[in-house]
Amino acid sequence: MRRQSSHAGYLARLLASAAVSAALAAGLGGCQTMSDVTGSITSSKTAAVPDDPRQAVDVYGERYRANPKDADAALAYGQALRATGQRAQAVAVLEQATITNPGNKALLAGYGRALADNGNSQAAFDVLSRAHSPANPDWRILSVQGTALDKLGKHDEARRYYASALKIVPDEPSVLSNLGLSYMLTRELPQAEETLRRAYGNPRADGRVRQNLALVVGLQGRFAEAETIAKGDLPADEATANVTYLREMLSRKDNPRRGGKTVPVAALSQPD
């Protein structure tokens, strides 16, 4: 009980002193993390990526090098690089592809997504703005733009983008999850929880939505409930891994010697 009280006190001080930071994460694969997800932005002509991301890098890298002007090969190679954490290289490949294929909206979307992965939030937002039009909006791109704006601290503007996405796909769990994390970043935790529960209640919500909800519940001091949510109906090993990660997120403390703050993190990201 004393430990829980101390933990709750730390979280209260944390939330009172600093906004919770969001970190972009990519290439998460099957790992259980506190990451959000939005549907992939891909060309319909792009073949399915092999199950092994490293194999995908080899396969699509070979195709790309054989013909760097092939937009589909470049897009698939860029996505494979992202999936293996080679974010800067993905940006370079997709940037060159957009120069070679100006006006290709699928490539612009992929390039913008790679920029977002790499932490280039303003550039990502600008590129993604060219990847669709008001007359033909793409809810996935709108959601990614929202996460870029959240990273830039423009939370009200970000929520307008999420709202636009939800007009196209009402109750889409990935968009709702991003919106919930946006509220978490401004410490509006009850609103964050309400939004994430709405996402979690959708049959199409995946495990990452559950983990975002668990984090927000934990940040409000309801640790037992947070762990129950994190476990869900998962196999024992995955449930244990989720709870371990949740505890790590909720126990990160400031390190004044390094002049920075380490805080509970929820990734605003859109793995493919």
mmCIF file with all atom_site columns, C-alpha atoms in Angstrom, residues 46-208:
data_model
loop_
_atom_site.group_PDB
_atom_site.id
_atom_site.type_symbol
_atom_site.label_atom_id
_atom_site.label_alt_id
_atom_site.label_comp_id
_atom_site.label_asym_id
_atom_site.label_entity_id
_atom_site.label_seq_id
_atom_site.pdbx_PDB_ins_code
_atom_site.Cartn_x
_atom_site.Cartn_y
_atom_site.Cartn_z
_atom_site.occupancy
_atom_site.B_iso_or_equiv
_atom_site.pdbx_formal_charge
_atom_site.auth_seq_id
_atom_site.auth_comp_id
_atom_site.auth_asym_id
_atom_site.auth_atom_id
_atom_site.pdbx_PDB_model_num
ATOM 1   C CA . THR A 1 46  ? 2.848   -2.901  -53.807 1.00 0.00 ? 46  THR A CA 1
ATOM 2   C CA . ALA A 1 47  ? 3.293   -6.592  -53.104 1.00 0.00 ? 47  ALA A CA 1
ATOM 3   C CA . ALA A 1 48  ? 2.967   -7.878  -49.571 1.00 0.00 ? 48  ALA A CA 1
ATOM 4   C CA . VAL A 1 49  ? 6.114   -7.475  -47.535 1.00 0.00 ? 49  VAL A CA 1
ATOM 5   C CA . PRO A 1 50  ? 7.713   -10.823 -46.511 1.00 0.00 ? 50  PRO A CA 1
ATOM 6   C CA . ASP A 1 51  ? 7.078   -11.806 -42.925 1.00 0.00 ? 51  ASP A CA 1
ATOM 7   C CA . ASP A 1 52  ? 10.743  -11.347 -42.012 1.00 0.00 ? 52  ASP A CA 1
ATOM 8   C CA . PRO A 1 53  ? 11.502  -7.593  -42.199 1.00 0.00 ? 53  PRO A CA 1
ATOM 9   C CA . ARG A 1 54  ? 15.181  -8.273  -42.899 1.00 0.00 ? 54  ARG A CA 1
ATOM 10  C CA . GLN A 1 55  ? 14.215  -10.457 -45.815 1.00 0.00 ? 55  GLN A CA 1
ATOM 11  C CA . ALA A 1 56  ? 11.946  -7.687  -47.041 1.00 0.00 ? 56  ALA A CA 1
ATOM 12  C CA . VAL A 1 57  ? 14.879  -5.256  -47.000 1.00 0.00 ? 57  VAL A CA 1
ATOM 13  C CA . ASP A 1 58  ? 16.908  -7.656  -49.152 1.00 0.00 ? 58  ASP A CA 1
ATOM 14  C CA . VAL A 1 59  ? 14.081  -8.404  -51.589 1.00 0.00 ? 59  VAL A CA 1
ATOM 15  C CA . TYR A 1 60  ? 12.872  -4.862  -52.106 1.00 0.00 ? 60  TYR A CA 1
ATOM 16  C CA . GLY A 1 61  ? 16.345  -3.378  -51.867 1.00 0.00 ? 61  GLY A CA 1
ATOM 17  C CA . GLU A 1 62  ? 17.410  -5.507  -54.803 1.00 0.00 ? 62  GLU A CA 1
ATOM 18  C CA . ARG A 1 63  ? 14.356  -4.445  -56.813 1.00 0.00 ? 63  ARG A CA 1
ATOM 19  C CA . TYR A 1 64  ? 14.932  -0.802  -55.969 1.00 0.00 ? 64  TYR A CA 1
ATOM 20  C CA . ARG A 1 65  ? 18.616  -0.860  -56.932 1.00 0.00 ? 65  ARG A CA 1
ATOM 21  C CA . ALA A 1 66  ? 17.731  -2.556  -60.202 1.00 0.00 ? 66  ALA A CA 1
ATOM 22  C CA . ASN A 1 67  ? 15.390  0.326   -61.046 1.00 0.00 ? 67  ASN A CA 1
ATOM 23  C CA . PRO A 1 68  ? 15.484  3.309   -58.658 1.00 0.00 ? 68  PRO A CA 1
ATOM 24  C CA . LYS A 1 69  ? 12.775  5.011   -60.722 1.00 0.00 ? 69  LYS A CA 1
ATOM 25  C CA . ASP A 1 70  ? 10.242  2.252   -59.916 1.00 0.00 ? 70  ASP A CA 1
ATOM 26  C CA . ALA A 1 71  ? 7.841   3.977   -57.515 1.00 0.00 ? 71  ALA A CA 1
ATOM 27  C CA . ASP A 1 72  ? 6.371   0.747   -56.135 1.00 0.00 ? 72  ASP A CA 1
ATOM 28  C CA . ALA A 1 73  ? 9.807   -0.758  -55.492 1.00 0.00 ? 73  ALA A CA 1
ATOM 29  C CA . ALA A 1 74  ? 10.947  2.424   -53.751 1.00 0.00 ? 74  ALA A CA 1
ATOM 30  C CA . LEU A 1 75  ? 7.839   2.545   -51.584 1.00 0.00 ? 75  LEU A CA 1
ATOM 31  C CA . ALA A 1 76  ? 8.131   -1.105  -50.574 1.00 0.00 ? 76  ALA A CA 1
ATOM 32  C CA . TYR A 1 77  ? 11.860  -0.717  -49.869 1.00 0.00 ? 77  TYR A CA 1
ATOM 33  C CA . GLY A 1 78  ? 11.218  2.365   -47.761 1.00 0.00 ? 78  GLY A CA 1
ATOM 34  C CA . GLN A 1 79  ? 8.597   0.542   -45.721 1.00 0.00 ? 79  GLN A CA 1
ATOM 35  C CA . ALA A 1 80  ? 10.933  -2.408  -45.218 1.00 0.00 ? 80  ALA A CA 1
ATOM 36  C CA . LEU A 1 81  ? 13.683  -0.077  -44.016 1.00 0.00 ? 81  LEU A CA 1
ATOM 37  C CA . ARG A 1 82  ? 11.250  1.507   -41.567 1.00 0.00 ? 82  ARG A CA 1
ATOM 38  C CA . ALA A 1 83  ? 10.247  -1.925  -40.299 1.00 0.00 ? 83  ALA A CA 1
ATOM 39  C CA . THR A 1 84  ? 13.874  -2.688  -39.406 1.00 0.00 ? 84  THR A CA 1
ATOM 40  C CA . GLY A 1 85  ? 14.447  0.668   -37.743 1.00 0.00 ? 85  GLY A CA 1
ATOM 41  C CA . GLN A 1 86  ? 16.539  2.162   -40.543 1.00 0.00 ? 86  GLN A CA 1
ATOM 42  C CA . ARG A 1 87  ? 14.587  5.390   -40.444 1.00 0.00 ? 87  ARG A CA 1
ATOM 43  C CA . ALA A 1 88  ? 17.110  7.816   -41.892 1.00 0.00 ? 88  ALA A CA 1
ATOM 44  C CA . GLN A 1 89  ? 17.780  5.511   -44.822 1.00 0.00 ? 89  GLN A CA 1
ATOM 45  C CA . ALA A 1 90  ? 14.041  5.144   -45.422 1.00 0.00 ? 90  ALA A CA 1
ATOM 46  C CA . VAL A 1 91  ? 13.734  8.920   -45.555 1.00 0.00 ? 91  VAL A CA 1
ATOM 47  C CA . ALA A 1 92  ? 16.595  9.148   -48.056 1.00 0.00 ? 92  ALA A CA 1
ATOM 48  C CA . VAL A 1 93  ? 15.157  6.457   -50.350 1.00 0.00 ? 93  VAL A CA 1
ATOM 49  C CA . LEU A 1 94  ? 11.647  7.880   -50.322 1.00 0.00 ? 94  LEU A CA 1
ATOM 50  C CA . GLU A 1 95  ? 12.809  11.477  -50.695 1.00 0.00 ? 95  GLU A CA 1
ATOM 51  C CA . GLN A 1 96  ? 14.705  10.531  -53.856 1.00 0.00 ? 96  GLN A CA 1
ATOM 52  C CA . ALA A 1 97  ? 11.699  8.574   -55.102 1.00 0.00 ? 97  ALA A CA 1
ATOM 53  C CA . THR A 1 98  ? 9.411   11.584  -54.734 1.00 0.00 ? 98  THR A CA 1
ATOM 54  C CA . ILE A 1 99  ? 11.883  13.666  -56.755 1.00 0.00 ? 99  ILE A CA 1
ATOM 55  C CA . THR A 1 100 ? 11.932  11.040  -59.485 1.00 0.00 ? 100 THR A CA 1
ATOM 56  C CA . ASN A 1 101 ? 8.157   10.601  -59.367 1.00 0.00 ? 101 ASN A CA 1
ATOM 57  C CA . PRO A 1 102 ? 6.734   14.055  -58.589 1.00 0.00 ? 102 PRO A CA 1
ATOM 58  C CA . GLY A 1 103 ? 3.044   14.077  -57.838 1.00 0.00 ? 103 GLY A CA 1
ATOM 59  C CA . ASN A 1 104 ? 2.887   10.397  -56.838 1.00 0.00 ? 104 ASN A CA 1
ATOM 60  C CA . LYS A 1 105 ? 0.625   10.650  -53.801 1.00 0.00 ? 105 LYS A CA 1
ATOM 61  C CA . ALA A 1 106 ? 1.395   7.149   -52.511 1.00 0.00 ? 106 ALA A CA 1
ATOM 62  C CA . LEU A 1 107 ? 5.098   8.016   -52.452 1.00 0.00 ? 107 LEU A CA 1
ATOM 63  C CA . LEU A 1 108 ? 4.401   11.362  -50.802 1.00 0.00 ? 108 LEU A CA 1
ATOM 64  C CA . ALA A 1 109 ? 2.391   9.563   -48.136 1.00 0.00 ? 109 ALA A CA 1
ATOM 65  C CA . GLY A 1 110 ? 5.185   7.041   -47.582 1.00 0.00 ? 110 GLY A CA 1
ATOM 66  C CA . TYR A 1 111 ? 7.809   9.784   -47.474 1.00 0.00 ? 111 TYR A CA 1
ATOM 67  C CA . GLY A 1 112 ? 5.766   11.814  -45.004 1.00 0.00 ? 112 GLY A CA 1
ATOM 68  C CA . ARG A 1 113 ? 5.315   8.757   -42.831 1.00 0.00 ? 113 ARG A CA 1
ATOM 69  C CA . ALA A 1 114 ? 9.049   8.061   -42.880 1.00 0.00 ? 114 ALA A CA 1
ATOM 70  C CA . LEU A 1 115 ? 9.747   11.666  -41.881 1.00 0.00 ? 115 LEU A CA 1
ATOM 71  C CA . ALA A 1 116 ? 7.319   11.275  -38.979 1.00 0.00 ? 116 ALA A CA 1
ATOM 72  C CA . ASP A 1 117 ? 9.087   8.075   -37.915 1.00 0.00 ? 117 ASP A CA 1
ATOM 73  C CA . ASN A 1 118 ? 12.393  9.935   -37.989 1.00 0.00 ? 118 ASN A CA 1
ATOM 74  C CA . GLY A 1 119 ? 11.128  12.761  -35.780 1.00 0.00 ? 119 GLY A CA 1
ATOM 75  C CA . ASN A 1 120 ? 10.885  15.372  -38.544 1.00 0.00 ? 120 ASN A CA 1
ATOM 76  C CA . SER A 1 121 ? 7.389   16.387  -37.517 1.00 0.00 ? 121 SER A CA 1
ATOM 77  C CA . GLN A 1 122 ? 7.026   19.691  -39.344 1.00 0.00 ? 122 GLN A CA 1
ATOM 78  C CA . ALA A 1 123 ? 8.462   18.301  -42.576 1.00 0.00 ? 123 ALA A CA 1
ATOM 79  C CA . ALA A 1 124 ? 6.232   15.243  -42.223 1.00 0.00 ? 124 ALA A CA 1
ATOM 80  C CA . PHE A 1 125 ? 3.149   17.401  -41.843 1.00 0.00 ? 125 PHE A CA 1
ATOM 81  C CA . ASP A 1 126 ? 4.073   19.520  -44.865 1.00 0.00 ? 126 ASP A CA 1
ATOM 82  C CA . VAL A 1 127 ? 4.747   16.516  -47.110 1.00 0.00 ? 127 VAL A CA 1
ATOM 83  C CA . LEU A 1 128 ? 1.605   14.718  -46.000 1.00 0.00 ? 128 LEU A CA 1
ATOM 84  C CA . SER A 1 129 ? -0.412  17.825  -46.848 1.00 0.00 ? 129 SER A CA 1
ATOM 85  C CA . ARG A 1 130 ? 0.588   17.208  -50.465 1.00 0.00 ? 130 ARG A CA 1
ATOM 86  C CA . ALA A 1 131 ? -0.311  13.513  -50.328 1.00 0.00 ? 131 ALA A CA 1
ATOM 87  C CA . HIS A 1 132 ? -4.063  14.104  -50.428 1.00 0.00 ? 132 HIS A CA 1
ATOM 88  C CA . SER A 1 133 ? -6.499  16.916  -51.095 1.00 0.00 ? 133 SER A CA 1
ATOM 89  C CA . PRO A 1 134 ? -9.549  18.403  -49.369 1.00 0.00 ? 134 PRO A CA 1
ATOM 90  C CA . ALA A 1 135 ? -11.639 17.024  -52.220 1.00 0.00 ? 135 ALA A CA 1
ATOM 91  C CA . ASN A 1 136 ? -10.265 13.527  -51.663 1.00 0.00 ? 136 ASN A CA 1
ATOM 92  C CA . PRO A 1 137 ? -9.057  13.275  -48.060 1.00 0.00 ? 137 PRO A CA 1
ATOM 93  C CA . ASP A 1 138 ? -7.391  10.146  -46.697 1.00 0.00 ? 138 ASP A CA 1
ATOM 94  C CA . TRP A 1 139 ? -8.280  9.431   -43.078 1.00 0.00 ? 139 TRP A CA 1
ATOM 95  C CA . ARG A 1 140 ? -4.997  7.602   -42.492 1.00 0.00 ? 140 ARG A CA 1
ATOM 96  C CA . ILE A 1 141 ? -2.994  10.614  -43.609 1.00 0.00 ? 141 ILE A CA 1
ATOM 97  C CA . LEU A 1 142 ? -5.161  12.939  -41.533 1.00 0.00 ? 142 LEU A CA 1
ATOM 98  C CA . SER A 1 143 ? -4.427  10.817  -38.473 1.00 0.00 ? 143 SER A CA 1
ATOM 99  C CA . VAL A 1 144 ? -0.672  10.835  -39.118 1.00 0.00 ? 144 VAL A CA 1
ATOM 100 C CA . GLN A 1 145 ? -0.820  14.606  -39.568 1.00 0.00 ? 145 GLN A CA 1
ATOM 101 C CA . GLY A 1 146 ? -2.544  14.800  -36.216 1.00 0.00 ? 146 GLY A CA 1
ATOM 102 C CA . THR A 1 147 ? 0.295   12.916  -34.531 1.00 0.00 ? 147 THR A CA 1
ATOM 103 C CA . ALA A 1 148 ? 2.839   15.218  -36.175 1.00 0.00 ? 148 ALA A CA 1
ATOM 104 C CA . LEU A 1 149 ? 0.986   18.237  -34.818 1.00 0.00 ? 149 LEU A CA 1
ATOM 105 C CA . ASP A 1 150 ? 0.838   16.664  -31.362 1.00 0.00 ? 150 ASP A CA 1
ATOM 106 C CA . LYS A 1 151 ? 4.613   16.214  -31.504 1.00 0.00 ? 151 LYS A CA 1
ATOM 107 C CA . LEU A 1 152 ? 4.885   19.910  -32.342 1.00 0.00 ? 152 LEU A CA 1
ATOM 108 C CA . GLY A 1 153 ? 2.744   20.801  -29.331 1.00 0.00 ? 153 GLY A CA 1
ATOM 109 C CA . LYS A 1 154 ? -0.174  21.956  -31.494 1.00 0.00 ? 154 LYS A CA 1
ATOM 110 C CA . HIS A 1 155 ? -2.728  19.812  -29.709 1.00 0.00 ? 155 HIS A CA 1
ATOM 111 C CA . ASP A 1 156 ? -5.892  21.722  -30.561 1.00 0.00 ? 156 ASP A CA 1
ATOM 112 C CA . GLU A 1 157 ? -4.978  21.688  -34.241 1.00 0.00 ? 157 GLU A CA 1
ATOM 113 C CA . ALA A 1 158 ? -4.094  17.995  -34.036 1.00 0.00 ? 158 ALA A CA 1
ATOM 114 C CA . ARG A 1 159 ? -7.531  17.199  -32.663 1.00 0.00 ? 159 ARG A CA 1
ATOM 115 C CA . ARG A 1 160 ? -9.167  18.951  -35.597 1.00 0.00 ? 160 ARG A CA 1
ATOM 116 C CA . TYR A 1 161 ? -7.350  16.539  -37.882 1.00 0.00 ? 161 TYR A CA 1
ATOM 117 C CA . TYR A 1 162 ? -8.478  13.555  -35.823 1.00 0.00 ? 162 TYR A CA 1
ATOM 118 C CA . ALA A 1 163 ? -12.024 14.907  -35.958 1.00 0.00 ? 163 ALA A CA 1
ATOM 119 C CA . SER A 1 164 ? -11.802 15.159  -39.744 1.00 0.00 ? 164 SER A CA 1
ATOM 120 C CA . ALA A 1 165 ? -10.557 11.582  -39.934 1.00 0.00 ? 165 ALA A CA 1
ATOM 121 C CA . LEU A 1 166 ? -13.396 10.385  -37.705 1.00 0.00 ? 166 LEU A CA 1
ATOM 122 C CA . LYS A 1 167 ? -15.933 12.008  -39.992 1.00 0.00 ? 167 LYS A CA 1
ATOM 123 C CA . ILE A 1 168 ? -14.693 9.660   -42.709 1.00 0.00 ? 168 ILE A CA 1
ATOM 124 C CA . VAL A 1 169 ? -14.348 6.569   -40.500 1.00 0.00 ? 169 VAL A CA 1
ATOM 125 C CA . PRO A 1 170 ? -16.520 7.015   -37.392 1.00 0.00 ? 170 PRO A CA 1
ATOM 126 C CA . ASP A 1 171 ? -15.251 5.111   -34.346 1.00 0.00 ? 171 ASP A CA 1
ATOM 127 C CA . GLU A 1 172 ? -12.046 4.006   -36.097 1.00 0.00 ? 172 GLU A CA 1
ATOM 128 C CA . PRO A 1 173 ? -10.041 2.685   -33.115 1.00 0.00 ? 173 PRO A CA 1
ATOM 129 C CA . SER A 1 174 ? -6.619  3.775   -34.372 1.00 0.00 ? 174 SER A CA 1
ATOM 130 C CA . VAL A 1 175 ? -7.745  7.394   -34.778 1.00 0.00 ? 175 VAL A CA 1
ATOM 131 C CA . LEU A 1 176 ? -9.506  7.352   -31.420 1.00 0.00 ? 176 LEU A CA 1
ATOM 132 C CA . SER A 1 177 ? -6.355  5.976   -29.842 1.00 0.00 ? 177 SER A CA 1
ATOM 133 C CA . ASN A 1 178 ? -4.292  8.822   -31.290 1.00 0.00 ? 178 ASN A CA 1
ATOM 134 C CA . LEU A 1 179 ? -6.887  11.275  -30.009 1.00 0.00 ? 179 LEU A CA 1
ATOM 135 C CA . GLY A 1 180 ? -6.763  9.679   -26.572 1.00 0.00 ? 180 GLY A CA 1
ATOM 136 C CA . LEU A 1 181 ? -2.986  10.033  -26.476 1.00 0.00 ? 181 LEU A CA 1
ATOM 137 C CA . SER A 1 182 ? -3.349  13.666  -27.512 1.00 0.00 ? 182 SER A CA 1
ATOM 138 C CA . TYR A 1 183 ? -5.479  14.259  -24.423 1.00 0.00 ? 183 TYR A CA 1
ATOM 139 C CA . MET A 1 184 ? -2.902  12.413  -22.351 1.00 0.00 ? 184 MET A CA 1
ATOM 140 C CA . LEU A 1 185 ? -0.194  14.789  -23.554 1.00 0.00 ? 185 LEU A CA 1
ATOM 141 C CA . THR A 1 186 ? -2.134  17.748  -22.168 1.00 0.00 ? 186 THR A CA 1
ATOM 142 C CA . ARG A 1 187 ? -2.862  15.872  -18.930 1.00 0.00 ? 187 ARG A CA 1
ATOM 143 C CA . GLU A 1 188 ? -6.597  15.665  -19.630 1.00 0.00 ? 188 GLU A CA 1
ATOM 144 C CA . LEU A 1 189 ? -6.574  12.116  -18.312 1.00 0.00 ? 189 LEU A CA 1
ATOM 145 C CA . PRO A 1 190 ? -10.324 11.515  -17.797 1.00 0.00 ? 190 PRO A CA 1
ATOM 146 C CA . GLN A 1 191 ? -10.955 12.635  -21.372 1.00 0.00 ? 191 GLN A CA 1
ATOM 147 C CA . ALA A 1 192 ? -8.065  10.474  -22.564 1.00 0.00 ? 192 ALA A CA 1
ATOM 148 C CA . GLU A 1 193 ? -9.494  7.472   -20.754 1.00 0.00 ? 193 GLU A CA 1
ATOM 149 C CA . GLU A 1 194 ? -12.993 8.033   -22.118 1.00 0.00 ? 194 GLU A CA 1
ATOM 150 C CA . THR A 1 195 ? -11.665 8.247   -25.674 1.00 0.00 ? 195 THR A CA 1
ATOM 151 C CA . LEU A 1 196 ? -9.435  5.203   -25.318 1.00 0.00 ? 196 LEU A CA 1
ATOM 152 C CA . ARG A 1 197 ? -12.239 3.133   -23.812 1.00 0.00 ? 197 ARG A CA 1
ATOM 153 C CA . ARG A 1 198 ? -14.310 4.029   -26.846 1.00 0.00 ? 198 ARG A CA 1
ATOM 154 C CA . ALA A 1 199 ? -11.461 2.787   -29.049 1.00 0.00 ? 199 ALA A CA 1
ATOM 155 C CA . TYR A 1 200 ? -10.952 -0.323  -26.916 1.00 0.00 ? 200 TYR A CA 1
ATOM 156 C CA . GLY A 1 201 ? -14.624 -1.223  -27.209 1.00 0.00 ? 201 GLY A CA 1
ATOM 157 C CA . ASN A 1 202 ? -14.343 -1.531  -30.980 1.00 0.00 ? 202 ASN A CA 1
ATOM 158 C CA . PRO A 1 203 ? -13.892 -5.153  -32.144 1.00 0.00 ? 203 PRO A CA 1
ATOM 159 C CA . ARG A 1 204 ? -11.224 -3.969  -34.579 1.00 0.00 ? 204 ARG A CA 1
ATOM 160 C CA . ALA A 1 205 ? -8.998  -2.505  -31.858 1.00 0.00 ? 205 ALA A CA 1
ATOM 161 C CA . ASP A 1 206 ? -5.676  -4.264  -31.508 1.00 0.00 ? 206 ASP A CA 1
ATOM 162 C CA . GLY A 1 207 ? -3.467  -4.866  -28.505 1.00 0.00 ? 207 GLY A CA 1
ATOM 163 C CA . ARG A 1 208 ? -1.727  -1.531  -28.790 1.00 0.00 ? 208 ARG A CA 1
#
